[in-house]
């Protein structure tokens, strides 16, 4: 929480459950914040079983909460199946302030490719997880899934997380290049 004021922008990345009648499917929500140094701080990655009408209300509620300081820059929803429906419904019913923040995102490649693409940014030190503890009670479940995909029972949190990173890849690239330039300049 102490870093929130240093954030230059915040994104909510959502992986929606495949179909609302399948109670075994989760919708996942990753909250990512960009620092002035162009690194991503992972604020939370959680998942819930929600029927479609609840999902729409949940997205709206989360967006409202995340935009209290006016730093929410985007709500990124995968443009496939139920994600497309969620995007279209929100575009029609969401409050006027939220509509321009809705982003239908079409990731390319299979899930495994997207996880690898996102992992590159983690390896470069551009994506930061919080310290384990009560303030990040969600972290254990998220890391358990993240470190066991594709064998994990569910992969929705890994999907929401990797989608957010890939969506913000252009900003991470700019940040990484400036770090490399500074390092070269300081030799």
mmCIF file of C-alpha atoms in Angstrom:
data_model
loop_
_atom_site.group_PDB
_atom_site.id
_atom_site.type_symbol
_atom_site.label_atom_id
_atom_site.label_comp_id
_atom_site.label_asym_id
_atom_site.label_seq_id
_atom_site.Cartn_x
_atom_site.Cartn_y
_atom_site.Cartn_z
ATOM 1 C CA UNK A 1 0.000 0.000 0.000
ATOM 2 C CA UNK A 2 2.904 2.347 0.682
ATOM 3 C CA UNK A 3 3.825 2.417 -3.024
ATOM 4 C CA UNK A 4 0.386 3.395 -4.324
ATOM 5 C CA UNK A 5 1.234 7.099 -4.421
ATOM 6 C CA UNK A 6 4.278 6.342 -6.618
ATOM 7 C CA UNK A 7 2.140 4.683 -9.246
ATOM 8 C CA UNK A 8 1.790 6.479 -12.570
ATOM 9 C CA UNK A 9 -1.012 4.203 -13.695
ATOM 10 C CA UNK A 10 -3.005 1.126 -12.768
ATOM 11 C CA UNK A 11 -4.546 -1.596 -14.922
ATOM 12 C CA UNK A 12 -7.039 -4.322 -14.162
ATOM 13 C CA UNK A 13 -6.498 -7.429 -16.321
ATOM 14 C CA UNK A 14 -9.353 -9.932 -16.377
ATOM 15 C CA UNK A 15 -9.570 -13.542 -17.474
ATOM 16 C CA UNK A 16 -13.266 -14.449 -17.530
ATOM 17 C CA UNK A 17 -14.591 -17.957 -16.889
ATOM 18 C CA UNK A 18 -15.360 -19.819 -20.079
ATOM 19 C CA UNK A 19 -19.084 -20.131 -19.440
ATOM 20 C CA UNK A 20 -21.177 -18.929 -16.571
ATOM 21 C CA UNK A 21 -23.020 -22.238 -16.069
ATOM 22 C CA UNK A 22 -19.754 -24.064 -15.386
ATOM 23 C CA UNK A 23 -19.301 -23.594 -11.652
ATOM 24 C CA UNK A 24 -15.792 -25.070 -11.775
ATOM 25 C CA UNK A 25 -14.483 -22.117 -13.798
ATOM 26 C CA UNK A 26 -13.048 -19.029 -12.161
ATOM 27 C CA UNK A 27 -12.785 -15.476 -13.388
ATOM 28 C CA UNK A 28 -9.438 -13.949 -12.421
ATOM 29 C CA UNK A 29 -8.464 -10.348 -11.716
ATOM 30 C CA UNK A 30 -4.875 -9.032 -11.820
ATOM 31 C CA UNK A 31 -4.161 -5.505 -10.584
ATOM 32 C CA UNK A 32 -0.902 -4.085 -11.966
ATOM 33 C CA UNK A 33 0.622 -0.674 -11.300
ATOM 34 C CA UNK A 34 3.310 1.052 -13.323
ATOM 35 C CA UNK A 35 6.020 2.877 -11.362
ATOM 36 C CA UNK A 36 7.826 6.001 -12.627
ATOM 37 C CA UNK A 37 10.750 3.625 -13.421
ATOM 38 C CA UNK A 38 8.475 1.648 -15.763
ATOM 39 C CA UNK A 39 8.413 -1.484 -13.655
ATOM 40 C CA UNK A 40 5.176 -3.254 -12.815
ATOM 41 C CA UNK A 41 4.115 -3.726 -9.215
ATOM 42 C CA UNK A 42 1.662 -6.607 -8.862
ATOM 43 C CA UNK A 43 -0.960 -5.380 -6.371
ATOM 44 C CA UNK A 44 -3.156 -8.471 -6.382
ATOM 45 C CA UNK A 45 -4.097 -11.512 -8.441
ATOM 46 C CA UNK A 46 -7.287 -13.200 -7.274
ATOM 47 C CA UNK A 47 -10.039 -15.359 -8.694
ATOM 48 C CA UNK A 48 -13.694 -16.000 -7.957
ATOM 49 C CA UNK A 49 -16.488 -18.184 -9.265
ATOM 50 C CA UNK A 50 -19.050 -15.726 -10.597
ATOM 51 C CA UNK A 51 -22.130 -16.061 -12.747
ATOM 52 C CA UNK A 52 -22.246 -13.587 -15.640
ATOM 53 C CA UNK A 53 -24.392 -10.868 -13.977
ATOM 54 C CA UNK A 54 -22.184 -11.042 -10.855
ATOM 55 C CA UNK A 55 -19.075 -10.801 -13.040
ATOM 56 C CA UNK A 56 -20.295 -7.548 -14.606
ATOM 57 C CA UNK A 57 -21.047 -6.074 -11.155
ATOM 58 C CA UNK A 58 -17.681 -7.288 -9.827
ATOM 59 C CA UNK A 59 -15.720 -5.685 -12.668
ATOM 60 C CA UNK A 60 -17.586 -2.402 -12.196
ATOM 61 C CA UNK A 61 -17.027 -2.507 -8.424
ATOM 62 C CA UNK A 62 -13.318 -3.300 -8.746
ATOM 63 C CA UNK A 63 -12.813 -0.571 -11.342
ATOM 64 C CA UNK A 64 -14.529 1.975 -9.086
ATOM 65 C CA UNK A 65 -12.358 0.946 -6.136
ATOM 66 C CA UNK A 66 -9.147 1.004 -8.226
ATOM 67 C CA UNK A 67 -9.935 4.442 -9.648
ATOM 68 C CA UNK A 68 -10.458 6.253 -6.327
ATOM 69 C CA UNK A 69 -7.293 8.272 -7.015
ATOM 70 C CA UNK A 70 -7.995 8.628 -10.757
ATOM 71 C CA UNK A 71 -5.054 6.381 -11.733
ATOM 72 C CA UNK A 72 -6.955 3.535 -13.378
ATOM 73 C CA UNK A 73 -5.783 3.555 -16.999
ATOM 74 C CA UNK A 74 -7.467 0.461 -18.357
ATOM 75 C CA UNK A 75 -9.650 -2.571 -17.732
ATOM 76 C CA UNK A 76 -8.182 -5.217 -20.037
ATOM 77 C CA UNK A 77 -10.577 -8.048 -20.919
ATOM 78 C CA UNK A 78 -9.620 -10.931 -23.182
ATOM 79 C CA UNK A 79 -11.648 -10.622 -26.390
ATOM 80 C CA UNK A 80 -12.735 -14.265 -26.530
ATOM 81 C CA UNK A 81 -15.993 -16.069 -25.691
ATOM 82 C CA UNK A 82 -17.236 -14.841 -22.295
ATOM 83 C CA UNK A 83 -14.688 -12.010 -22.257
ATOM 84 C CA UNK A 84 -16.203 -10.618 -25.447
ATOM 85 C CA UNK A 85 -19.683 -10.799 -23.855
ATOM 86 C CA UNK A 86 -18.416 -9.106 -20.680
ATOM 87 C CA UNK A 87 -16.755 -6.333 -22.702
ATOM 88 C CA UNK A 88 -19.878 -5.736 -24.817
ATOM 89 C CA UNK A 89 -22.170 -5.719 -21.785
ATOM 90 C CA UNK A 90 -19.927 -3.326 -19.861
ATOM 91 C CA UNK A 91 -19.602 -1.060 -22.911
ATOM 92 C CA UNK A 92 -23.393 -0.771 -22.846
ATOM 93 C CA UNK A 93 -24.158 -0.581 -19.102
ATOM 94 C CA UNK A 94 -21.025 0.738 -17.357
ATOM 95 C CA UNK A 95 -20.949 4.309 -16.031
ATOM 96 C CA UNK A 96 -19.742 6.914 -18.544
ATOM 97 C CA UNK A 97 -16.323 7.338 -16.812
ATOM 98 C CA UNK A 98 -15.573 3.604 -17.103
ATOM 99 C CA UNK A 99 -16.473 3.031 -20.770
ATOM 100 C CA UNK A 100 -13.340 4.666 -22.268
ATOM 101 C CA UNK A 101 -11.162 2.532 -19.957
ATOM 102 C CA UNK A 102 -12.544 -0.773 -21.284
ATOM 103 C CA UNK A 103 -10.043 -2.557 -23.526
ATOM 104 C CA UNK A 104 -10.933 -5.658 -25.538
ATOM 105 C CA UNK A 105 -7.563 -7.395 -25.861
ATOM 106 C CA UNK A 106 -6.844 -10.117 -28.389
ATOM 107 C CA UNK A 107 -3.681 -11.920 -27.273
ATOM 108 C CA UNK A 108 -1.862 -13.988 -29.894
ATOM 109 C CA UNK A 109 -0.508 -17.485 -29.494
ATOM 110 C CA UNK A 110 -1.344 -20.360 -27.162
ATOM 111 C CA UNK A 111 -1.482 -19.900 -23.387
ATOM 112 C CA UNK A 112 1.946 -21.497 -22.929
ATOM 113 C CA UNK A 113 3.464 -18.999 -25.384
ATOM 114 C CA UNK A 114 1.817 -16.085 -23.552
ATOM 115 C CA UNK A 115 3.084 -17.334 -20.173
ATOM 116 C CA UNK A 116 6.623 -17.580 -21.602
ATOM 117 C CA UNK A 117 6.348 -14.106 -23.163
ATOM 118 C CA UNK A 118 5.286 -12.641 -19.812
ATOM 119 C CA UNK A 119 7.950 -14.596 -17.901
ATOM 120 C CA UNK A 120 10.695 -12.822 -19.874
ATOM 121 C CA UNK A 121 9.691 -9.542 -18.167
ATOM 122 C CA UNK A 122 9.698 -11.231 -14.769
ATOM 123 C CA UNK A 123 13.217 -12.581 -15.435
ATOM 124 C CA UNK A 124 14.395 -9.086 -16.434
ATOM 125 C CA UNK A 125 13.255 -7.785 -13.052
ATOM 126 C CA UNK A 126 10.543 -5.582 -14.547
ATOM 127 C CA UNK A 127 7.648 -7.230 -12.646
ATOM 128 C CA UNK A 128 7.631 -7.066 -8.842
ATOM 129 C CA UNK A 129 5.560 -9.157 -6.453
ATOM 130 C CA UNK A 130 4.825 -7.837 -2.958
ATOM 131 C CA UNK A 131 6.443 -9.131 0.228
ATOM 132 C CA UNK A 132 4.598 -12.208 1.535
ATOM 133 C CA UNK A 133 2.397 -11.449 4.506
ATOM 134 C CA UNK A 134 -1.068 -10.516 5.686
ATOM 135 C CA UNK A 135 -1.223 -7.530 3.308
ATOM 136 C CA UNK A 136 -0.820 -9.952 0.374
ATOM 137 C CA UNK A 137 -2.903 -12.907 1.555
ATOM 138 C CA UNK A 138 -3.626 -13.762 -2.108
ATOM 139 C CA UNK A 139 0.069 -14.287 -2.940
ATOM 140 C CA UNK A 140 0.429 -17.936 -1.870
ATOM 141 C CA UNK A 141 -2.503 -19.156 -4.011
ATOM 142 C CA UNK A 142 -1.326 -17.094 -6.962
ATOM 143 C CA UNK A 143 2.292 -18.320 -6.763
ATOM 144 C CA UNK A 144 1.145 -21.919 -6.313
ATOM 145 C CA UNK A 145 -0.799 -21.691 -9.581
ATOM 146 C CA UNK A 146 1.845 -19.658 -11.401
ATOM 147 C CA UNK A 147 4.664 -22.069 -10.588
ATOM 148 C CA UNK A 148 2.655 -25.193 -11.487
ATOM 149 C CA UNK A 149 1.061 -24.222 -14.826
ATOM 150 C CA UNK A 150 0.331 -25.967 -17.119
ATOM 151 C CA UNK A 151 -0.151 -28.813 -14.624
ATOM 152 C CA UNK A 152 -2.173 -26.613 -12.233
ATOM 153 C CA UNK A 153 -5.877 -27.415 -11.751
ATOM 154 C CA UNK A 154 -6.725 -23.854 -12.805
ATOM 155 C CA UNK A 155 -4.730 -21.373 -14.878
ATOM 156 C CA UNK A 156 -7.005 -18.334 -14.778
ATOM 157 C CA UNK A 157 -4.786 -16.248 -12.460
ATOM 158 C CA UNK A 158 -1.719 -17.016 -14.607
ATOM 159 C CA UNK A 159 -3.780 -15.981 -17.651
ATOM 160 C CA UNK A 160 -4.962 -12.664 -16.171
ATOM 161 C CA UNK A 161 -1.413 -11.912 -14.956
ATOM 162 C CA UNK A 162 0.308 -12.736 -18.266
ATOM 163 C CA UNK A 163 -2.354 -10.853 -20.259
ATOM 164 C CA UNK A 164 -1.709 -7.701 -18.201
ATOM 165 C CA UNK A 165 2.050 -7.967 -18.707
ATOM 166 C CA UNK A 166 1.718 -8.548 -22.458
ATOM 167 C CA UNK A 167 -0.723 -5.646 -22.786
ATOM 168 C CA UNK A 168 1.807 -3.368 -21.045
ATOM 169 C CA UNK A 169 4.842 -4.796 -22.861
ATOM 170 C CA UNK A 170 5.497 -1.578 -24.812
ATOM 171 C CA UNK A 171 5.844 0.353 -21.519
ATOM 172 C CA UNK A 172 8.084 -2.343 -20.021
ATOM 173 C CA UNK A 173 10.248 -2.239 -23.146
ATOM 174 C CA UNK A 174 10.672 1.537 -22.802
ATOM 175 C CA UNK A 175 11.581 1.143 -19.125
ATOM 176 C CA UNK A 176 14.018 -1.686 -19.771
ATOM 177 C CA UNK A 177 15.740 0.219 -22.582
ATOM 178 C CA UNK A 178 16.205 3.279 -20.355
ATOM 179 C CA UNK A 179 17.709 1.078 -17.598
ATOM 180 C CA UNK A 180 20.126 -0.470 -20.111
ATOM 181 C CA UNK A 181 21.043 2.986 -21.506
ATOM 182 C CA UNK A 182 21.725 4.298 -17.960
ATOM 183 C CA UNK A 183 23.850 1.229 -17.173
ATOM 184 C CA UNK A 184 25.902 1.685 -20.351
ATOM 185 C CA UNK A 185 26.266 5.413 -19.640
ATOM 186 C CA UNK A 186 27.568 4.720 -16.135
ATOM 187 C CA UNK A 187 30.361 2.373 -17.247
#
